[in-house]
């Protein structure tokens, strides 16, 4: 019994030290980023946006981020027209969605659908896949995204929003991060008047499709999301951040919002 108690005591001590060390690392990472949340009058910003009579399109409205983003935009009524561009027609029961314009396209032949990208002031790209293997991933997350951005630019879009990923880096040795980084750089080269890149960490959302590794990460990180928002983020916070960032004036032509910046903007939208 004494041996058992001794081993258990050592294990408990080791676990305690590990937890304390992990908390210290997370605290350092969390506080190494800017904490300041800017003050904004969202009501005035919404009224200003409505007066501009702007239009927008959303790519990937059937996905988790796109769905949340569409809900935020419809509720705030900040655009005179909202166009959904996707591979299939979406159905909505809520009458608030009855005035949406939907353009069904074949992403393998996007060049034949230039009309769908014409005349929009703001574009949101939430395209992404995790089910098609490496080749399919590159085709969707790079080729489809880049071609859509090219058509949007040619069609007159001035502010393009791209949902990317934390750690995106065109020089990375990891295909996922490298692809995300490459498409960021190539869209930047298109020269939009304003280009906003969002790099969320682990997205906290109940997906319909099964992603075991992401599910485990969500369960672990979900408990820390409000304390350490550099680790994970609710999908609704990403959507709100994209909307709030649309309403605010851009300080730079190209802006990269890392996870905590997204989290902070999302909190502003949530407080409204």
mmCIF file of C-alpha atoms in Angstrom:
data_model
loop_
_atom_site.group_PDB
_atom_site.id
_atom_site.type_symbol
_atom_site.label_atom_id
_atom_site.label_comp_id
_atom_site.label_asym_id
_atom_site.label_seq_id
_atom_site.Cartn_x
_atom_site.Cartn_y
_atom_site.Cartn_z
ATOM 1 C CA UNK A 1 0.000 0.000 0.000
ATOM 2 C CA UNK A 2 2.846 2.353 0.854
ATOM 3 C CA UNK A 3 4.446 1.711 -2.554
ATOM 4 C CA UNK A 4 1.119 2.350 -4.269
ATOM 5 C CA UNK A 5 0.576 5.563 -2.342
ATOM 6 C CA UNK A 6 4.124 6.665 -3.132
ATOM 7 C CA UNK A 7 3.715 6.064 -6.874
ATOM 8 C CA UNK A 8 0.317 7.722 -6.883
ATOM 9 C CA UNK A 9 1.754 10.714 -5.063
ATOM 10 C CA UNK A 10 4.550 11.037 -7.627
ATOM 11 C CA UNK A 11 2.087 10.744 -10.506
ATOM 12 C CA UNK A 12 -0.174 13.385 -8.992
ATOM 13 C CA UNK A 13 2.769 15.702 -8.399
ATOM 14 C CA UNK A 14 3.979 15.256 -11.971
ATOM 15 C CA UNK A 15 0.494 15.942 -13.329
ATOM 16 C CA UNK A 16 0.194 19.067 -11.184
ATOM 17 C CA UNK A 17 3.535 20.381 -12.431
ATOM 18 C CA UNK A 18 2.517 19.615 -16.024
ATOM 19 C CA UNK A 19 -0.785 21.479 -15.681
ATOM 20 C CA UNK A 20 0.911 24.477 -14.077
ATOM 21 C CA UNK A 21 3.568 24.538 -16.816
ATOM 22 C CA UNK A 22 0.927 24.269 -19.531
ATOM 23 C CA UNK A 23 -1.083 27.085 -17.969
ATOM 24 C CA UNK A 24 2.059 29.246 -17.819
ATOM 25 C CA UNK A 25 2.837 28.627 -21.489
ATOM 26 C CA UNK A 26 -0.741 29.356 -22.526
ATOM 27 C CA UNK A 27 -0.777 32.520 -20.415
ATOM 28 C CA UNK A 28 2.432 33.701 -22.071
ATOM 29 C CA UNK A 29 1.101 32.995 -25.557
ATOM 30 C CA UNK A 30 -2.176 34.661 -24.763
ATOM 31 C CA UNK A 31 -0.635 37.814 -23.383
ATOM 32 C CA UNK A 32 2.060 38.111 -26.043
ATOM 33 C CA UNK A 33 -0.611 39.412 -28.420
ATOM 34 C CA UNK A 34 -2.410 42.735 -28.314
ATOM 35 C CA UNK A 35 -5.324 42.725 -25.852
ATOM 36 C CA UNK A 36 -6.854 46.068 -26.708
ATOM 37 C CA UNK A 37 -10.381 45.908 -28.086
ATOM 38 C CA UNK A 38 -11.263 49.045 -30.052
ATOM 39 C CA UNK A 39 -14.405 50.956 -29.168
ATOM 40 C CA UNK A 40 -16.956 51.055 -31.944
ATOM 41 C CA UNK A 41 -20.459 52.418 -32.386
ATOM 42 C CA UNK A 42 -21.927 49.495 -34.278
ATOM 43 C CA UNK A 43 -25.338 51.075 -34.686
ATOM 44 C CA UNK A 44 -23.832 54.093 -36.431
ATOM 45 C CA UNK A 45 -21.615 51.840 -38.525
ATOM 46 C CA UNK A 46 -24.596 49.737 -39.610
ATOM 47 C CA UNK A 47 -26.599 52.821 -40.572
ATOM 48 C CA UNK A 48 -23.635 54.118 -42.536
ATOM 49 C CA UNK A 49 -23.320 50.814 -44.384
ATOM 50 C CA UNK A 50 -27.024 50.761 -45.223
ATOM 51 C CA UNK A 51 -26.791 54.258 -46.677
ATOM 52 C CA UNK A 52 -23.992 53.157 -48.992
ATOM 53 C CA UNK A 53 -26.398 50.694 -50.655
ATOM 54 C CA UNK A 54 -23.650 48.111 -51.050
ATOM 55 C CA UNK A 55 -23.996 44.544 -52.309
ATOM 56 C CA UNK A 56 -22.107 41.391 -51.396
ATOM 57 C CA UNK A 57 -21.607 37.760 -52.323
ATOM 58 C CA UNK A 58 -20.772 34.755 -50.167
ATOM 59 C CA UNK A 59 -18.848 31.711 -51.337
ATOM 60 C CA UNK A 60 -19.342 28.642 -49.170
ATOM 61 C CA UNK A 61 -22.657 29.669 -47.590
ATOM 62 C CA UNK A 62 -23.549 26.014 -47.031
ATOM 63 C CA UNK A 63 -20.518 25.472 -44.802
ATOM 64 C CA UNK A 64 -20.270 26.165 -41.085
ATOM 65 C CA UNK A 65 -18.637 29.599 -41.289
ATOM 66 C CA UNK A 66 -20.669 30.606 -44.336
ATOM 67 C CA UNK A 67 -23.932 29.666 -42.646
ATOM 68 C CA UNK A 68 -23.089 31.682 -39.528
ATOM 69 C CA UNK A 69 -21.874 34.606 -41.643
ATOM 70 C CA UNK A 70 -25.042 34.661 -43.742
ATOM 71 C CA UNK A 71 -27.169 34.687 -40.587
ATOM 72 C CA UNK A 72 -25.270 37.676 -39.198
ATOM 73 C CA UNK A 73 -25.504 39.627 -42.460
ATOM 74 C CA UNK A 74 -29.214 38.950 -42.923
ATOM 75 C CA UNK A 75 -30.038 39.939 -39.348
ATOM 76 C CA UNK A 76 -28.111 43.219 -39.564
ATOM 77 C CA UNK A 77 -29.483 44.084 -43.032
ATOM 78 C CA UNK A 78 -26.305 45.936 -43.995
ATOM 79 C CA UNK A 79 -26.408 45.109 -47.719
ATOM 80 C CA UNK A 80 -29.008 46.024 -50.327
ATOM 81 C CA UNK A 81 -28.444 42.687 -52.033
ATOM 82 C CA UNK A 82 -26.881 39.378 -50.947
ATOM 83 C CA UNK A 83 -25.793 36.789 -53.495
ATOM 84 C CA UNK A 84 -24.877 33.227 -52.651
ATOM 85 C CA UNK A 85 -22.509 31.552 -55.093
ATOM 86 C CA UNK A 86 -22.297 27.789 -54.795
ATOM 87 C CA UNK A 87 -22.581 24.400 -56.420
ATOM 88 C CA UNK A 88 -26.231 23.923 -55.450
ATOM 89 C CA UNK A 89 -29.360 25.846 -54.566
ATOM 90 C CA UNK A 90 -29.918 26.252 -50.841
ATOM 91 C CA UNK A 91 -33.315 26.186 -49.146
ATOM 92 C CA UNK A 92 -34.366 28.359 -46.213
ATOM 93 C CA UNK A 93 -37.511 28.247 -44.110
ATOM 94 C CA UNK A 94 -37.099 31.674 -42.524
ATOM 95 C CA UNK A 95 -38.731 34.446 -44.591
ATOM 96 C CA UNK A 96 -35.795 36.706 -43.756
ATOM 97 C CA UNK A 97 -33.877 34.801 -46.438
ATOM 98 C CA UNK A 98 -36.490 35.085 -49.186
ATOM 99 C CA UNK A 99 -34.786 37.956 -51.011
ATOM 100 C CA UNK A 100 -31.439 36.228 -51.378
ATOM 101 C CA UNK A 101 -30.044 35.860 -54.871
ATOM 102 C CA UNK A 102 -28.523 32.454 -55.606
ATOM 103 C CA UNK A 103 -26.108 31.631 -58.403
ATOM 104 C CA UNK A 104 -25.391 27.953 -59.007
ATOM 105 C CA UNK A 105 -21.970 27.388 -60.603
ATOM 106 C CA UNK A 106 -19.665 24.572 -61.626
ATOM 107 C CA UNK A 107 -16.415 25.322 -59.838
ATOM 108 C CA UNK A 108 -14.526 23.248 -62.408
ATOM 109 C CA UNK A 109 -15.682 25.724 -65.055
ATOM 110 C CA UNK A 110 -15.807 28.980 -63.102
ATOM 111 C CA UNK A 111 -14.617 30.971 -66.087
ATOM 112 C CA UNK A 112 -18.033 30.380 -67.645
ATOM 113 C CA UNK A 113 -19.799 32.090 -64.727
ATOM 114 C CA UNK A 114 -18.326 35.583 -64.765
ATOM 115 C CA UNK A 115 -21.818 37.097 -64.493
ATOM 116 C CA UNK A 116 -22.232 35.625 -61.008
ATOM 117 C CA UNK A 117 -19.302 37.728 -59.787
ATOM 118 C CA UNK A 118 -20.310 40.988 -61.434
ATOM 119 C CA UNK A 119 -21.315 44.107 -59.532
ATOM 120 C CA UNK A 120 -20.553 43.170 -55.927
ATOM 121 C CA UNK A 121 -18.881 45.609 -53.567
ATOM 122 C CA UNK A 122 -17.886 43.057 -50.922
ATOM 123 C CA UNK A 123 -16.981 39.396 -51.286
ATOM 124 C CA UNK A 124 -16.698 36.710 -48.595
ATOM 125 C CA UNK A 125 -14.875 33.472 -49.310
ATOM 126 C CA UNK A 126 -15.507 30.633 -46.859
ATOM 127 C CA UNK A 127 -14.693 27.796 -49.240
ATOM 128 C CA UNK A 128 -12.875 24.779 -47.875
ATOM 129 C CA UNK A 129 -12.914 21.008 -47.743
ATOM 130 C CA UNK A 130 -11.425 18.228 -45.648
ATOM 131 C CA UNK A 131 -12.915 15.233 -47.399
ATOM 132 C CA UNK A 132 -11.382 15.105 -50.867
ATOM 133 C CA UNK A 133 -7.790 14.018 -50.154
ATOM 134 C CA UNK A 134 -4.668 16.054 -50.899
ATOM 135 C CA UNK A 135 -5.459 16.666 -54.567
ATOM 136 C CA UNK A 136 -9.052 17.612 -53.857
ATOM 137 C CA UNK A 137 -8.005 19.853 -51.010
ATOM 138 C CA UNK A 138 -5.640 21.859 -53.224
ATOM 139 C CA UNK A 139 -8.267 22.081 -55.955
ATOM 140 C CA UNK A 140 -10.868 23.546 -53.585
ATOM 141 C CA UNK A 141 -8.804 25.560 -51.115
ATOM 142 C CA UNK A 142 -6.441 26.956 -53.716
ATOM 143 C CA UNK A 143 -7.736 26.681 -57.270
ATOM 144 C CA UNK A 144 -11.422 27.420 -56.622
ATOM 145 C CA UNK A 145 -10.605 30.158 -54.133
ATOM 146 C CA UNK A 146 -8.069 31.900 -56.359
ATOM 147 C CA UNK A 147 -10.246 31.731 -59.476
ATOM 148 C CA UNK A 148 -13.189 33.115 -57.521
ATOM 149 C CA UNK A 149 -11.046 35.992 -56.291
ATOM 150 C CA UNK A 150 -9.882 36.730 -59.823
ATOM 151 C CA UNK A 151 -13.461 36.860 -61.102
ATOM 152 C CA UNK A 152 -14.545 38.988 -58.144
ATOM 153 C CA UNK A 153 -11.756 41.494 -58.808
ATOM 154 C CA UNK A 154 -12.632 41.657 -62.489
ATOM 155 C CA UNK A 155 -16.289 42.081 -61.557
ATOM 156 C CA UNK A 156 -15.657 45.184 -59.451
ATOM 157 C CA UNK A 157 -15.358 43.810 -55.912
ATOM 158 C CA UNK A 158 -13.417 46.250 -53.735
ATOM 159 C CA UNK A 159 -13.248 44.420 -50.379
ATOM 160 C CA UNK A 160 -12.458 40.696 -50.393
ATOM 161 C CA UNK A 161 -12.613 38.608 -47.210
ATOM 162 C CA UNK A 162 -10.798 35.271 -47.036
ATOM 163 C CA UNK A 163 -11.199 32.673 -44.311
ATOM 164 C CA UNK A 164 -7.765 31.089 -44.063
ATOM 165 C CA UNK A 165 -6.121 29.261 -41.142
ATOM 166 C CA UNK A 166 -3.854 29.902 -38.192
ATOM 167 C CA UNK A 167 -0.287 29.152 -39.214
ATOM 168 C CA UNK A 168 -0.847 29.734 -42.936
ATOM 169 C CA UNK A 169 2.581 30.073 -44.550
ATOM 170 C CA UNK A 170 3.463 29.651 -48.231
ATOM 171 C CA UNK A 171 6.916 28.361 -47.226
ATOM 172 C CA UNK A 172 5.578 25.709 -44.844
ATOM 173 C CA UNK A 173 6.490 22.064 -45.361
ATOM 174 C CA UNK A 174 2.921 21.080 -44.447
ATOM 175 C CA UNK A 175 0.559 20.951 -47.419
ATOM 176 C CA UNK A 176 -2.393 22.439 -45.545
ATOM 177 C CA UNK A 177 -0.567 25.493 -44.214
ATOM 178 C CA UNK A 178 1.449 25.928 -47.398
ATOM 179 C CA UNK A 179 -1.667 25.903 -49.587
ATOM 180 C CA UNK A 180 -3.422 28.397 -47.341
ATOM 181 C CA UNK A 181 -0.381 30.671 -47.388
ATOM 182 C CA UNK A 182 0.030 30.433 -51.156
ATOM 183 C CA UNK A 183 -3.541 31.412 -51.918
ATOM 184 C CA UNK A 184 -3.299 34.329 -49.489
ATOM 185 C CA UNK A 185 -0.236 35.644 -51.312
ATOM 186 C CA UNK A 186 -1.695 35.138 -54.782
ATOM 187 C CA UNK A 187 -4.936 36.923 -53.909
ATOM 188 C CA UNK A 188 -2.942 39.781 -52.400
ATOM 189 C CA UNK A 189 -1.209 40.155 -55.770
ATOM 190 C CA UNK A 190 -4.601 40.751 -57.432
ATOM 191 C CA UNK A 191 -4.669 44.205 -55.848
ATOM 192 C CA UNK A 192 -8.054 44.507 -54.168
ATOM 193 C CA UNK A 193 -8.725 47.929 -52.636
ATOM 194 C CA UNK A 194 -8.990 46.056 -49.348
ATOM 195 C CA UNK A 195 -8.103 42.444 -48.619
ATOM 196 C CA UNK A 196 -8.934 40.949 -45.220
ATOM 197 C CA UNK A 197 -7.433 37.601 -44.219
ATOM 198 C CA UNK A 198 -8.790 35.692 -41.222
ATOM 199 C CA UNK A 199 -6.617 33.054 -39.587
ATOM 200 C CA UNK A 200 -8.734 31.287 -36.970
ATOM 201 C CA UNK A 201 -7.335 28.474 -34.845
ATOM 202 C CA UNK A 202 -9.415 25.389 -34.020
ATOM 203 C CA UNK A 203 -13.017 26.165 -34.933
ATOM 204 C CA UNK A 204 -15.487 25.236 -32.220
ATOM 205 C CA UNK A 205 -18.579 23.959 -34.000
ATOM 206 C CA UNK A 206 -20.749 20.853 -34.196
ATOM 207 C CA UNK A 207 -20.111 19.599 -37.702
ATOM 208 C CA UNK A 208 -22.388 17.268 -39.587
ATOM 209 C CA UNK A 209 -19.377 15.527 -41.102
ATOM 210 C CA UNK A 210 -17.034 13.435 -39.003
ATOM 211 C CA UNK A 211 -13.544 14.799 -38.254
ATOM 212 C CA UNK A 212 -12.245 12.699 -35.306
ATOM 213 C CA UNK A 213 -9.009 14.622 -34.720
ATOM 214 C CA UNK A 214 -10.787 17.961 -34.809
ATOM 215 C CA UNK A 215 -13.515 16.624 -32.495
ATOM 216 C CA UNK A 216 -10.920 15.659 -29.875
ATOM 217 C CA UNK A 217 -9.220 19.045 -30.197
ATOM 218 C CA UNK A 218 -12.537 20.845 -29.793
ATOM 219 C CA UNK A 219 -13.413 18.926 -26.635
ATOM 220 C CA UNK A 220 -10.030 19.737 -25.098
ATOM 221 C CA UNK A 221 -9.775 23.331 -26.270
ATOM 222 C CA UNK A 222 -13.398 24.273 -25.815
ATOM 223 C CA UNK A 223 -12.939 24.559 -22.051
ATOM 224 C CA UNK A 224 -10.098 27.053 -22.581
ATOM 225 C CA UNK A 225 -11.640 29.143 -25.389
ATOM 226 C CA UNK A 226 -12.837 32.026 -23.219
ATOM 227 C CA UNK A 227 -9.641 32.090 -21.121
ATOM 228 C CA UNK A 228 -7.088 31.470 -23.881
ATOM 229 C CA UNK A 229 -8.676 32.673 -27.166
ATOM 230 C CA UNK A 230 -5.462 32.112 -29.112
ATOM 231 C CA UNK A 231 -6.066 28.348 -29.037
ATOM 232 C CA UNK A 232 -9.582 28.039 -30.420
ATOM 233 C CA UNK A 233 -12.591 30.102 -31.404
ATOM 234 C CA UNK A 234 -16.359 29.634 -31.783
ATOM 235 C CA UNK A 235 -17.509 29.677 -35.387
ATOM 236 C CA UNK A 236 -20.016 32.432 -34.568
ATOM 237 C CA UNK A 237 -17.176 34.682 -33.382
ATOM 238 C CA UNK A 238 -15.454 34.327 -36.747
ATOM 239 C CA UNK A 239 -18.654 35.268 -38.577
ATOM 240 C CA UNK A 240 -19.274 38.278 -36.341
ATOM 241 C CA UNK A 241 -15.685 39.421 -36.746
ATOM 242 C CA UNK A 242 -16.000 39.344 -40.527
ATOM 243 C CA UNK A 243 -19.148 41.471 -40.353
ATOM 244 C CA UNK A 244 -17.721 43.971 -37.857
ATOM 245 C CA UNK A 245 -14.564 44.266 -39.933
ATOM 246 C CA UNK A 246 -16.705 44.996 -42.979
ATOM 247 C CA UNK A 247 -18.403 47.855 -41.152
ATOM 248 C CA UNK A 248 -15.205 49.437 -39.826
ATOM 249 C CA UNK A 249 -12.801 51.452 -41.933
ATOM 250 C CA UNK A 250 -9.726 49.557 -43.006
ATOM 251 C CA UNK A 251 -6.407 50.956 -41.837
ATOM 252 C CA UNK A 252 -4.374 48.937 -44.327
ATOM 253 C CA UNK A 253 -4.937 47.668 -47.831
ATOM 254 C CA UNK A 254 -4.057 44.132 -46.743
ATOM 255 C CA UNK A 255 -4.824 43.055 -43.187
ATOM 256 C CA UNK A 256 -4.198 39.726 -41.481
ATOM 257 C CA UNK A 257 -6.358 38.986 -38.466
ATOM 258 C CA UNK A 258 -4.913 36.271 -36.280
ATOM 259 C CA UNK A 259 -7.097 34.246 -33.947
ATOM 260 C CA UNK A 260 -7.134 36.660 -31.014
ATOM 261 C CA UNK A 261 -7.901 39.672 -33.192
ATOM 262 C CA UNK A 262 -10.796 37.711 -34.682
ATOM 263 C CA UNK A 263 -11.943 36.766 -31.193
ATOM 264 C CA UNK A 264 -11.885 40.397 -30.040
ATOM 265 C CA UNK A 265 -13.864 41.653 -33.035
ATOM 266 C CA UNK A 266 -16.312 38.824 -32.518
ATOM 267 C CA UNK A 267 -16.843 39.942 -28.928
ATOM 268 C CA UNK A 268 -17.731 43.418 -30.163
ATOM 269 C CA UNK A 269 -20.380 41.976 -32.441
ATOM 270 C CA UNK A 270 -21.651 39.768 -29.647
ATOM 271 C CA UNK A 271 -22.029 42.661 -27.219
ATOM 272 C CA UNK A 272 -24.247 44.639 -29.537
#
